[in-house]
Coordinates of C-alpha atoms in Angstrom, one line a residue:
Chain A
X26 CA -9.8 -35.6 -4.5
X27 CA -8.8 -32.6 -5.8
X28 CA -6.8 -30.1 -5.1
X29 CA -8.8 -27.0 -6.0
X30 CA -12.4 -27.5 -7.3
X31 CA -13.9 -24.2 -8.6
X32 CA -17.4 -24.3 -10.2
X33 CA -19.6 -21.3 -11.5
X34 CA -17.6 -18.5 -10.7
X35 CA -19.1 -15.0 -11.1
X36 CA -17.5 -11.2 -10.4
X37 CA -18.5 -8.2 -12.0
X38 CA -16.7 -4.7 -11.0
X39 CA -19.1 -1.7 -11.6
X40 CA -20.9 -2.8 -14.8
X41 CA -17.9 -5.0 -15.8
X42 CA -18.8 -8.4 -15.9
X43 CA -15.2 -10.1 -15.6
X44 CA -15.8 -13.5 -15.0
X45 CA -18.7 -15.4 -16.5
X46 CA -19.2 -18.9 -15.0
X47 CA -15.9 -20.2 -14.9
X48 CA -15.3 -23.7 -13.2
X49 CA -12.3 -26.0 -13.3
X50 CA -10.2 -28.0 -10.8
X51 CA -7.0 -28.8 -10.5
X52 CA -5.2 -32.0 -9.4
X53 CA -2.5 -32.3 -7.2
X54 CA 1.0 -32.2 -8.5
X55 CA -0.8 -30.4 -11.6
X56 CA 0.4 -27.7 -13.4
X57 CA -2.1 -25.4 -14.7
X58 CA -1.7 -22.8 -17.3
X59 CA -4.0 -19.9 -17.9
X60 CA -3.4 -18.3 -21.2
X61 CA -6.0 -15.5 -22.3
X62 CA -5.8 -11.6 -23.8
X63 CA -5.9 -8.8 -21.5
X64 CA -8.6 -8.5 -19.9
X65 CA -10.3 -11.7 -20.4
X66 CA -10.5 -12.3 -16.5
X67 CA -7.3 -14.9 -16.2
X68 CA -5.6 -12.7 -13.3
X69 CA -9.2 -11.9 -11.5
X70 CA -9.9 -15.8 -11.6
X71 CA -6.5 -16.9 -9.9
X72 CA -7.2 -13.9 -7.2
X73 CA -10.7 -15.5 -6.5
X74 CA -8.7 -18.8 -5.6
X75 CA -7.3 -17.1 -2.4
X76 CA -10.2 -14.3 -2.2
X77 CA -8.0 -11.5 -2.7
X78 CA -10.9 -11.0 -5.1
X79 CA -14.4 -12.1 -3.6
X80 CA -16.4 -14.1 -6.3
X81 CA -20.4 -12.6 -6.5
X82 CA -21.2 -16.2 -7.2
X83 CA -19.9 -19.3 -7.4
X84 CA -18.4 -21.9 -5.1
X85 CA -14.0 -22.2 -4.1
X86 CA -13.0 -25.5 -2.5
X87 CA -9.5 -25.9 -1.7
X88 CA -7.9 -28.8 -0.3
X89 CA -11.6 -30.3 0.4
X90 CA -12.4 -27.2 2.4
X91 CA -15.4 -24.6 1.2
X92 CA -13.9 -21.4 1.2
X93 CA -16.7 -19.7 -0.7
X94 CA -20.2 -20.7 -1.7
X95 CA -23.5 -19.9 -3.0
X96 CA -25.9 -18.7 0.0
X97 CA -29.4 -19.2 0.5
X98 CA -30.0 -16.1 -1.0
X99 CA -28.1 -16.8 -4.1
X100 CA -25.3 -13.9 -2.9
X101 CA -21.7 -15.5 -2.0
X102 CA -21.1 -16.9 1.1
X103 CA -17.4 -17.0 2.5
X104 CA -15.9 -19.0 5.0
X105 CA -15.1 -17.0 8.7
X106 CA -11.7 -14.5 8.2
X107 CA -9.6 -17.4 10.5
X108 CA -10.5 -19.9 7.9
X109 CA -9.7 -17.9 4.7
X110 CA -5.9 -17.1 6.7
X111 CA -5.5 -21.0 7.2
X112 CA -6.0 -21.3 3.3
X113 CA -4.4 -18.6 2.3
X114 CA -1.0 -20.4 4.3
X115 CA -1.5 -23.3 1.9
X116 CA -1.2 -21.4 -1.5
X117 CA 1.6 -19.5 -2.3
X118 CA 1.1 -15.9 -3.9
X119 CA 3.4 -14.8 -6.4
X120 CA 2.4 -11.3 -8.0
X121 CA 3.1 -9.5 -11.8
X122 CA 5.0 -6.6 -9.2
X123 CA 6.1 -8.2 -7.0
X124 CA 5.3 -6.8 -3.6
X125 CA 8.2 -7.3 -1.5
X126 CA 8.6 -5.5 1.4
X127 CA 11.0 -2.5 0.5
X128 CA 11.4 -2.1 4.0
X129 CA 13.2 -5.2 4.3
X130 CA 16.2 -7.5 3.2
X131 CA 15.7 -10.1 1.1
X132 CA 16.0 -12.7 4.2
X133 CA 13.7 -10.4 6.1
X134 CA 11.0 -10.9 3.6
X135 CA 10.9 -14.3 3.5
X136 CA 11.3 -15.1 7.3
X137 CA 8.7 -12.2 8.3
X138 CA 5.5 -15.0 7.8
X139 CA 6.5 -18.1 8.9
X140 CA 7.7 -16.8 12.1
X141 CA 5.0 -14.7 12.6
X142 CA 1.8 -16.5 11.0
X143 CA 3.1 -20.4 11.4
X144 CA 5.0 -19.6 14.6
X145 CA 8.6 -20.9 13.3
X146 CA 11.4 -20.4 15.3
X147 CA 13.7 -17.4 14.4
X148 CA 16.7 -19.5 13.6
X149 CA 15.1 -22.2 12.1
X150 CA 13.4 -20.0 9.4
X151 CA 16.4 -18.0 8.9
X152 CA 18.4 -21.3 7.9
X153 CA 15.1 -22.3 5.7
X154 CA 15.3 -18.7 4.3
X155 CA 19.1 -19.6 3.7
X156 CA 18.4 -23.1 1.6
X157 CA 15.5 -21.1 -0.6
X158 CA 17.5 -18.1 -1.4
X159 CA 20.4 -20.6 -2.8
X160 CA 18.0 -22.7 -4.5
X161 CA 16.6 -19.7 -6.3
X162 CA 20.4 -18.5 -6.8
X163 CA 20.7 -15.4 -4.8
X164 CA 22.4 -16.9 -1.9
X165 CA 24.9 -13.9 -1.9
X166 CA 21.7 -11.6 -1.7
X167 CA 20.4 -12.3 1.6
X168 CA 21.2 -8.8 3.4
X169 CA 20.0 -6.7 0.1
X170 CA 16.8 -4.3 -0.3
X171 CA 14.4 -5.1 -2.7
X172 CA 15.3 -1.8 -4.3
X173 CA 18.7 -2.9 -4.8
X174 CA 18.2 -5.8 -7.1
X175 CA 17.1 -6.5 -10.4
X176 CA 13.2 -7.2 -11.3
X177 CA 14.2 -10.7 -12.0
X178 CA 16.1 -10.9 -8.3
X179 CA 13.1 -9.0 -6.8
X180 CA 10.8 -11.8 -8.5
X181 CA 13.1 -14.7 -7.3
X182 CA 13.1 -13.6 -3.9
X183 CA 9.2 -13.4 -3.7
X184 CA 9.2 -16.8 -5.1
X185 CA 11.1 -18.1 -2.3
X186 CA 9.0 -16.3 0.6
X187 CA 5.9 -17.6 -0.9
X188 CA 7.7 -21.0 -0.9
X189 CA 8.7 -20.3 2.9
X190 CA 5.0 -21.0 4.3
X191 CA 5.1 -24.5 2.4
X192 CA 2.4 -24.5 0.2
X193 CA 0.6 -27.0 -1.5
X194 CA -0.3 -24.7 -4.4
X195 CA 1.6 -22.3 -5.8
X196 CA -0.5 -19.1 -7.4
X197 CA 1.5 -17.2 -10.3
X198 CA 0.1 -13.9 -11.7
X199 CA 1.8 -13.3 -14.8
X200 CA 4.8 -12.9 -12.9
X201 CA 7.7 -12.3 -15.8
X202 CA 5.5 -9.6 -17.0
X203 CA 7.3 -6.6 -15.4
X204 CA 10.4 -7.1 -15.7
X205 CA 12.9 -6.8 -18.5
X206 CA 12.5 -10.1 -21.4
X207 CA 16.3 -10.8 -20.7
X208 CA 15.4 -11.5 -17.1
X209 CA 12.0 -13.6 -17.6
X210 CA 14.1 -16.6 -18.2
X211 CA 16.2 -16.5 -14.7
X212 CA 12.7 -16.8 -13.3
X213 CA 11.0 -19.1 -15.7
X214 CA 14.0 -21.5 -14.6
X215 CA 12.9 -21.4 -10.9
X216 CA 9.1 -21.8 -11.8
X217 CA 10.7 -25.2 -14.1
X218 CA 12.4 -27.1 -11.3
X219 CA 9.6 -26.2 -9.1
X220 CA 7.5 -27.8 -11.3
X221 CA 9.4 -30.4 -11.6
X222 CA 9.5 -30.8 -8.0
X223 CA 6.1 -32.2 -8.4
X224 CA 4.7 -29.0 -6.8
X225 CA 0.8 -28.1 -7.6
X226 CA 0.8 -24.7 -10.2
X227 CA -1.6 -22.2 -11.2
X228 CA 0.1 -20.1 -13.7
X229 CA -1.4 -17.1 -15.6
X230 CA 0.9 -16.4 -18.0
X231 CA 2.0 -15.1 -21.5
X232 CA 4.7 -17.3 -21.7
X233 CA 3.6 -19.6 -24.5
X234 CA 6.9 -21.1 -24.0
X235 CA 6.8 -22.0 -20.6
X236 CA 3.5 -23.7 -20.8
X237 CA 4.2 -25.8 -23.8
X238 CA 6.9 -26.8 -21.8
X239 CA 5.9 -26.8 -18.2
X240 CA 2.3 -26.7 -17.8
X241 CA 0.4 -30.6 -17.8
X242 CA -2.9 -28.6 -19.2
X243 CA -4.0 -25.4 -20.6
X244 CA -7.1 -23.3 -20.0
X245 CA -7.9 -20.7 -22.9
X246 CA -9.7 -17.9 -20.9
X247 CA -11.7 -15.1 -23.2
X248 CA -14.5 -12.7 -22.2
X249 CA -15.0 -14.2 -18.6
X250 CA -15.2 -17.8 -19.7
X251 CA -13.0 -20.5 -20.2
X252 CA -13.5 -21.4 -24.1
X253 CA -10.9 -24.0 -24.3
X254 CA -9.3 -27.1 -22.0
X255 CA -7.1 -29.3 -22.5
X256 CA -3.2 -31.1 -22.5
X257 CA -0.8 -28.2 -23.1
X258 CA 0.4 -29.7 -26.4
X259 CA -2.8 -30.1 -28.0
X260 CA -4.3 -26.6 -27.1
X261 CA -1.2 -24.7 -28.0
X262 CA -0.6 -26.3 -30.9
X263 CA -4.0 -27.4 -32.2
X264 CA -6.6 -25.2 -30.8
X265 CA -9.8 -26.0 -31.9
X266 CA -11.8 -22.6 -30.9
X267 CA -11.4 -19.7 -33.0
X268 CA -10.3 -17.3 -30.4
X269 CA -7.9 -19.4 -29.2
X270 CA -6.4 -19.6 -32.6
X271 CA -6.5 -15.6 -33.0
X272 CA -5.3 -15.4 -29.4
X273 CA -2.2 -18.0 -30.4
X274 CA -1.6 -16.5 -33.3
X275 CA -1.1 -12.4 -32.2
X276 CA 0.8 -13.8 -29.0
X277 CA 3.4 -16.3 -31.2
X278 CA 3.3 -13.2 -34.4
X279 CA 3.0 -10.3 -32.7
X280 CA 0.2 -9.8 -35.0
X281 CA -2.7 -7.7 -33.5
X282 CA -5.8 -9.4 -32.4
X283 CA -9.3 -7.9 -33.2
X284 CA -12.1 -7.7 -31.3
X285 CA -14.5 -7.3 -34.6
X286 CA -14.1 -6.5 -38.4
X287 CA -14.0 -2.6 -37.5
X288 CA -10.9 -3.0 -35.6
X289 CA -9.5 -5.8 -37.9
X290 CA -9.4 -3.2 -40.9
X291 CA -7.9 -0.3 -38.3
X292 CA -5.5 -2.9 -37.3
X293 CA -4.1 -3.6 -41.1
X294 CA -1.0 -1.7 -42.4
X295 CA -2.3 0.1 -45.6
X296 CA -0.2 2.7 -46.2
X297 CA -2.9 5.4 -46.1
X298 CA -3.7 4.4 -42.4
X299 CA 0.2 4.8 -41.7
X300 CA 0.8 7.9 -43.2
X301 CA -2.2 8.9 -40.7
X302 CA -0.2 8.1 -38.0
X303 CA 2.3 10.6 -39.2
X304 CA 0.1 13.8 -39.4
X305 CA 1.9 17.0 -38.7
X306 CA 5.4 14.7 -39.4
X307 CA 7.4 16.3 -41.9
X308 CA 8.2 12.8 -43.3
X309 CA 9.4 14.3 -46.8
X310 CA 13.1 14.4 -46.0
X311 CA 14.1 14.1 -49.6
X312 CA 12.3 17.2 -50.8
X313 CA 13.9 19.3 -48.2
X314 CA 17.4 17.7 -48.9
X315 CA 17.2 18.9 -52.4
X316 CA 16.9 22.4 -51.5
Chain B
X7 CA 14.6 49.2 16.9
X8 CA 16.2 49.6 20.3
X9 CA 18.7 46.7 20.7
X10 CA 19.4 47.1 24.5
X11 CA 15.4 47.3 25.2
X12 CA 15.8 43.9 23.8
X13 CA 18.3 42.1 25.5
X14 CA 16.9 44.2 28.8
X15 CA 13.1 42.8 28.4
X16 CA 14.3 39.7 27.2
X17 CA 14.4 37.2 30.4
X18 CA 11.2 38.6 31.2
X19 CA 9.6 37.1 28.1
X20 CA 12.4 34.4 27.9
X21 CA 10.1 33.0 31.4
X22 CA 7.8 31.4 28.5
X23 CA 9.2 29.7 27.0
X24 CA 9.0 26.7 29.0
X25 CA 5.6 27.3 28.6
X26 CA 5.1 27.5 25.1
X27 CA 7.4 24.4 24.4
X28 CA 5.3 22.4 27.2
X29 CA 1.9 23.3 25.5
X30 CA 3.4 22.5 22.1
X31 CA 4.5 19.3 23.1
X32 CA 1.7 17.8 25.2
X33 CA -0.4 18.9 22.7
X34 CA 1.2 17.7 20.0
X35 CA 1.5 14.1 22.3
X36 CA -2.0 13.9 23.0
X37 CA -2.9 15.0 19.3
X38 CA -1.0 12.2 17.8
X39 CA -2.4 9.6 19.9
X40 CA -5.7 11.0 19.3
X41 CA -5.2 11.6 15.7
X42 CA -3.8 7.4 15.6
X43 CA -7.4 6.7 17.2
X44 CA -9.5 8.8 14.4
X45 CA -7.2 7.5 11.3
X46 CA -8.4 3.7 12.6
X47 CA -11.4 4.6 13.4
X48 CA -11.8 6.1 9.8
X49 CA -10.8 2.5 8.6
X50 CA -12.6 0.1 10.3
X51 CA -14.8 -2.0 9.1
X52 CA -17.5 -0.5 11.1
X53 CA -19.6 2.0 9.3
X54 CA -20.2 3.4 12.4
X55 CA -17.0 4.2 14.0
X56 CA -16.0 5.1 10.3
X57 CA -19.2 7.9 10.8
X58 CA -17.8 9.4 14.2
X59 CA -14.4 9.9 13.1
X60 CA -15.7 12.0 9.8
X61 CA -17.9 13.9 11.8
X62 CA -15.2 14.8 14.3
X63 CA -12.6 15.3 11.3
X64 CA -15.5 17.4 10.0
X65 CA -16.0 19.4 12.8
X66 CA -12.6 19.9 14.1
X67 CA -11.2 20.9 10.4
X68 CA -14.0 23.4 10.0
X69 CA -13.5 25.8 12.8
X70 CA -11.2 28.2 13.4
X71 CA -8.6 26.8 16.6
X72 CA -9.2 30.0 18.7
X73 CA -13.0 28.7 18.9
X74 CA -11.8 25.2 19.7
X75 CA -10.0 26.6 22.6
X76 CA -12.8 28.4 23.4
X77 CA -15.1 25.4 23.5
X78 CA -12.2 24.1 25.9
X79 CA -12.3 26.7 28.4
X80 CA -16.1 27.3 28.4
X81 CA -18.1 24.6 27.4
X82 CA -16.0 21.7 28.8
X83 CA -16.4 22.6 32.6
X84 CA -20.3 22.6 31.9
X85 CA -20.0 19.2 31.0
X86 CA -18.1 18.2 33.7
X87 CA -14.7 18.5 32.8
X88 CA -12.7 20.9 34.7
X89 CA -9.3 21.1 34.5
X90 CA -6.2 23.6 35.2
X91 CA -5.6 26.4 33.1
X92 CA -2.5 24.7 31.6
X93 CA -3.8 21.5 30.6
X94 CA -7.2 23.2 29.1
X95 CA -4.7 24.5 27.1
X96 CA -3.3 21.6 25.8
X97 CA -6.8 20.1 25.4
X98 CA -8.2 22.6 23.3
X99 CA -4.7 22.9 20.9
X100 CA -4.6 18.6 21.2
X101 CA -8.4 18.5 19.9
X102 CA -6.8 20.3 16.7
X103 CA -3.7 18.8 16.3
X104 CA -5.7 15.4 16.5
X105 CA -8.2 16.0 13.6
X106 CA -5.0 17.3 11.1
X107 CA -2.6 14.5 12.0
X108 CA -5.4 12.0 12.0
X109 CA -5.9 13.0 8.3
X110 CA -2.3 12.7 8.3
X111 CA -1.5 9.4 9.2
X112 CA -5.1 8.1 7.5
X113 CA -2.8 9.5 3.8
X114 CA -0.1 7.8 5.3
X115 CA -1.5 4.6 5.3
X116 CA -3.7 4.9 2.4
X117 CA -0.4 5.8 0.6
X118 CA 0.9 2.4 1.1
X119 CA 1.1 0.1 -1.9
X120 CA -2.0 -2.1 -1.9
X121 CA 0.1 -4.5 -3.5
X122 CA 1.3 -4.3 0.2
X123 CA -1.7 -5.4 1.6
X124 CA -2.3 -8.1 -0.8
X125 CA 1.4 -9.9 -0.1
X126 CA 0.4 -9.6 3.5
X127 CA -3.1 -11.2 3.3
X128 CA -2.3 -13.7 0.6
X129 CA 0.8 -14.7 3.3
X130 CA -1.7 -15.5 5.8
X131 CA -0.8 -12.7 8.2
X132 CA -3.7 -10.9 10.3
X133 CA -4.6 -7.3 9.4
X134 CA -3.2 -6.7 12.9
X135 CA 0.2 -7.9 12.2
X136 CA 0.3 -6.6 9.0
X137 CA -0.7 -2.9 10.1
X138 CA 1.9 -3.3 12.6
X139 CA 4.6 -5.0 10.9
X140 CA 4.3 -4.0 6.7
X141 CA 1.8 -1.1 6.3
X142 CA 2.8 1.5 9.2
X143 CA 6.6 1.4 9.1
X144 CA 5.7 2.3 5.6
X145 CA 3.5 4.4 5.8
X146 CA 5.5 6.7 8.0
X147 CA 7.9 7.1 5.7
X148 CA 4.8 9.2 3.8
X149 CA 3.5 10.9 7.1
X150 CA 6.5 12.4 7.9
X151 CA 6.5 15.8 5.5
X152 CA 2.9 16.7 6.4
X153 CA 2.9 15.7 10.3
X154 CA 6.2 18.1 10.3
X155 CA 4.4 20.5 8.6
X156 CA 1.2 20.3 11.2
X157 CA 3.6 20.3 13.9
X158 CA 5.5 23.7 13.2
X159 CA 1.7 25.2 12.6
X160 CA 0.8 24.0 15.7
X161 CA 3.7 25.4 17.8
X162 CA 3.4 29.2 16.1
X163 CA -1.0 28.3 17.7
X164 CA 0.1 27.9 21.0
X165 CA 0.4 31.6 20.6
X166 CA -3.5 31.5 21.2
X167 CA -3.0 30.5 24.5
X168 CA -2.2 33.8 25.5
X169 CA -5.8 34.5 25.1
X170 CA -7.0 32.5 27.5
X171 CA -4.6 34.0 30.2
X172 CA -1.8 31.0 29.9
X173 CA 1.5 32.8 30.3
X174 CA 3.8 31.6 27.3
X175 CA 5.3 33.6 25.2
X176 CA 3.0 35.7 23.4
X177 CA 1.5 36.9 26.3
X178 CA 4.6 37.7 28.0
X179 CA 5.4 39.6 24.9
X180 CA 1.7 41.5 24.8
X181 CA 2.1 42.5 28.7
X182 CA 5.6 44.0 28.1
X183 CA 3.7 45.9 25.0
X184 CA 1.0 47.6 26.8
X185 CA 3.5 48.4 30.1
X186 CA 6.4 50.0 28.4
X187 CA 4.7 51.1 25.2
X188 CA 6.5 49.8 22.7
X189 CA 5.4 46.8 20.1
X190 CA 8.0 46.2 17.4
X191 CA 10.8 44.9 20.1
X192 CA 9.0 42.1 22.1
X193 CA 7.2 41.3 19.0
X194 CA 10.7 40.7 17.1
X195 CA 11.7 39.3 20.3
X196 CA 9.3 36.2 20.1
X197 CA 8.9 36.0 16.5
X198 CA 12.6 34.9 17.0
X199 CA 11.8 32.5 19.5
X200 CA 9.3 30.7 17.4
X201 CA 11.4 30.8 14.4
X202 CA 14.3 29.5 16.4
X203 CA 12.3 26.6 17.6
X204 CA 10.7 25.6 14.4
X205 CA 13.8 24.9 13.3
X206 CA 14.5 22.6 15.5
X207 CA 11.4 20.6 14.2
X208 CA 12.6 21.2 10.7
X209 CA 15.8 19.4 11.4
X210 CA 14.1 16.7 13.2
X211 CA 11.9 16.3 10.0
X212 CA 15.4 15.5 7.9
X213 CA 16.8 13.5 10.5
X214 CA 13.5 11.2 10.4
X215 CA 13.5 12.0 6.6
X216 CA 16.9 10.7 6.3
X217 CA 16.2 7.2 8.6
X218 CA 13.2 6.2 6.9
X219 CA 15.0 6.6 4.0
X220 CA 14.3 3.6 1.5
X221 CA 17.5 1.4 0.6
X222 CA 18.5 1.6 -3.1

C-alpha cells in the first residue's frame, strides 16, 4: 500500500488555476523530488498533502486514510478537523522560512508539540529534543532564540521539531531557499542522512543536486500539471519533455527560461536591449575622462 | 497664577483621585476582558458571531463616549439594569474601552506571522492550544503600543464622569471653580494630576515593551 496516494487534484486562487489534475503516490521509504519553475504549483501541491491548502477537487489518501475527497456534489469533501490533526502528526512540516517560534529556545520549539499534542512527558521529550538537536549538530544551541542563529541553524532546528512528532513522511518546501547558498549545504547534509535513514520524503526543491543525489524519483511540475515522472537519473539527465529540458537547462545555466518567443527575444543579450537597460546612465566614461 | 490658592485647594480636589484611578482601572479591567470577547468573536468561524462583534465595534467606534455614558445612565435602567452611580460609570467608559482594545488585540493577532499558524497546524496542535500557546504571547508583543495608547485616552475620559455627577477629579476641580471663582488654578491643578498619572502608564508601556522584547 502506499504511503500517500493523490489523484486529480484541483485548486485555483481567485482566477488562478494553480494546480490542474495532479495525481501521484508515493511509496514508503521513498524519496520524492518536485522540481518545477516558480509558480508551476510544486509548493501548493505539497501544502494540499497536509491541507494547509484545501484542494477544490481531487482526492488525499495518507497512510490508507481519506483525508479529502470528491463529494456528491463534485465540491471537496474533507475528513472532520480531529482527523486532519491525527494526519497532520504523521507528516513532518518543514517550511522555505522557517517558522520557528521566536518566542522560544531552540529546545522549547521542538518539545512544545509532542508534549502538548502527543502527550509526552516533559523529561522524556526534552532528552528526545537533546538526541535531535546533536544529530542535526547544534547540540550547544539548545537554550538559543531563533533570532540568534544563522538561517541554516534556524532551518536545522525546524528540521528536528518536525522530526520530534515521529513522522512517517517528512514534507520539505523548498527549504534551502532562504537562506544564504553557503549555508544550504549544512542543511542538505541533514535532509541526506535522513534520507538515508530510510525515512519517506517529499521534497520541493531547486536543488538539482540534492535530487540527483538523494531523491529515488523525480516529478517535473509545470503550469499545474506534472509533465514528467520518473527515476531521478533519467529525468535529470535525460528529460524527455521539452519544458523539462528548458526548465533543466535555465536552473543548471542560469540561463533565462521563456514563457513564449516574445519573451525569449526580450530575454537575449543584444547589445541594443542592454544599452536600454542603461537609459539615463552616463555610461560614456571615456569621453568625460578626456576632457 | 496664585501658588498658595493651589496648594490650599489642593486636598480638596486631591479627595478624587481615588476616584478617577478606580474608574480608570475597572474600566479599563472590564474593557479588556470585553474587548478579548469581541476580538474572538470577530474571528470565529461563525459568520454570525463574526456579524455581532462588527456591529458592536461599529457602533461603539462611531459615537462620541460622553453619549455612551449617556446610554449607561439613562437607557440601561429602562432595560433593567440598574446599578450605583460608580459602577455606571465604569460601565459606560468599559463599553468604550472594550470596542478600541478589541480592535486592538484583533491587530495583535492578525499581526502574527501566518507562517505561525501554519507551523502550529501542520504540528498537529488545536487552534486552542495554539492561540494560547504560539499566537497570543506573540501577538502581545504587537498590542502593547496601541493598548497603552487606548489606555492613557481612557484615563484623561474618565474626566466625563464628572458629568454624570461621579466625584473624581474633574468635578472636584469644576465645584472649586464655580465656588471660589477662579478657573486657571484647579484646572492646572488636575491637568497635573492626569499628566502625572499617565506617566505612570507610559512607563509601564516600556517596562512591558522591554519584557516582550524578542531575543536577538
Amino acid at each position: 500500500m502506499s504511503l500517500v496516494k493523490v489523484e486529480g487534484l484541483h485548486k485555483s486562487f481567485e482566477d488562478n488555476h494553480v494546480l490542474r489534475g495532479v495525481g501521484f503516490t508515493v511509496e514508503k521509504g521513498e524519496v520524492l523530488a518536485i522540481i518545477g519553475p516558480s509558480g508551476s504549483g510544486k509548493t501548493t501541491m505539497l501544502r494540499c498533502l497536509n491541507l494547509l491548502e484545501r484542494p477544490d477537487q481531487g482526492r488525499i489518501e495518507v497512510e490508507g486514510k481519506v483525508l479529502c475527497e470528491p463529494g456528491p456534489d463534485g465540491k471537496s469533501r474533507f475528513a472532520p478537523r480531529n482527523d486532519i490533526r491525527r494526519a497532520r502528526e504523521e507528516m513532518g512540516m518543514v517550511f522555505q522560512r522557517f517558522n520557528l517560534f521566536p518566542h522560544m529556545t531552540a529546545l522549547q520549539n521542538i518539545i512544545e508539540a509532542p508534549i502538548s499534542v502527543k502527550g509526552v512527558g516533559k523529561d522524556s521529550a526534552r532528552s528526545r529534543a537533546r538526541e535531535l538537536l546533536e544529530a542535526v549538530g547544534l547540540a550547544h544551541k539548545e537554550d538559543a532564540y531563533p533570532m540568534q542563529l544563522s538561517g541554516g541553524q534556524q532551518q536545522r532546528i525546524a528540521i528536528a521539531r518536525a522530526l520530534a512528532m515521529e513522522p512517517k513522511l517528512m514534507l520539505f518546501d523548498e527549504v534551502t531557499s532562504a537562506v544564504d547558498p553557503e549555508l544550504a549545504g549544512e542543511i542538505l547534509l541533514v535532509m541526506k542522512r535522513l534520507a538515508k535513514a530510510g525515512m519517506t520524503m517529499l521534497v520541493v526543491t531547486h536543488e538539482m543536486g540534492f535530487a540527483a543525489d538523494v531523491a529515488d524519483r523525480v516529478i517535473f511540475i509545470d503550469h499545474g500539471v506534472i509533465q514528467e515522472e520518473g527515476p531521478a537519473r533519467e529525468v535529470l539527465s535525460k528529460p524527455q519533455q521539452p519544458r523539462t529540458q528548458a526548465f533543466l537547462k535555465a536552473v543548471l545555466e542560469r540561463a533565462p527560461m521563456a514563457d513564449d518567443e516574445a519573451s525569449a527575444a526580450a530575454l537575449t543579450t543584444s547589445d541594443e536591449l542592454v544599452e536600454g537597460l542603461l537609459i539615463g546612465h552616463d555610461v560614456r566614461h571615456d569621453e568625460k575622462e578626456g576632457d | 497664577m496664585d501658588l498658595e490658592f493651589i496648594v490650599e485647594e489642593f486636598p480638596g480636589i486631591w479627595e478624587g483621585v481615588p476616584v478617577t484611578i478606580g474608574l480608570f482601572a475597572w474600566s479599563l479591567f472590564y474593557g479588556t476582558l470585553g474587548g478579548l470577547l469581541l476580538a474572538l468573536l470577530r474571528l470565529s468561524r461563525l459568520r454570525g458571531l463574526r456579524a455581532v462583534s462588527a456591529g458592536i465595534t461599529w457602533v461603539g467606534r462611531g459615537i462620541p463616549p460622553l453619549i455612551i455614558l449617556f446610554i449607561a445612565f439613562f437607557v440601561f435602567p429602562e432595560i433593567g439594569i440598574t446599578l450605583e452611580r460608580f459602577p455606571t460609570g465604569v460601565l459606560g467608559l468599559a463599553l468604550w474601552a472594550a470596542v478600541y482594545q478589541g480592535e486592538v488585540i484583533r491587530a495583535g493577532i492578525m499581526g502574527v506571522d501566518p507562517g505561525q499558524w501554519e507551523a502550529s497546524e501542520a504540528l498537529g496542535m488545536s487552534g486552542r492550544h495554539y492561540m494560547r500557546r504560539i499566537i497570543i504571547p506573540q501577538g502581545l508583543r504587537i498590542m502593547i503600543p496601541p493598548y497603552f495608547g487606548n489606555a492613557m485616552t481612557l484615563l484623561k475620559l474618565t474626566s466625563i464622569a464628572s458629568i454624570v455627577t461621579i466625584t473624581e477629579i474633574t468635578l472636584l476641580a469644576q465645584r472649586v471653580i464655580s465656588f471660589k471663582f477662579v478657573s486657571l488654578e484647579p484646572l492646572l491643578t488636575i491637568a497635573f494630576i492626569y499628566l502625572a498619572l499617565n506617566t505612570v502608564l507610559q512607563f509601564a508601556q516600556l517596562g512591558f515593551e522591554r519584557a516582550f522584547r524578542l531575543r536577538v
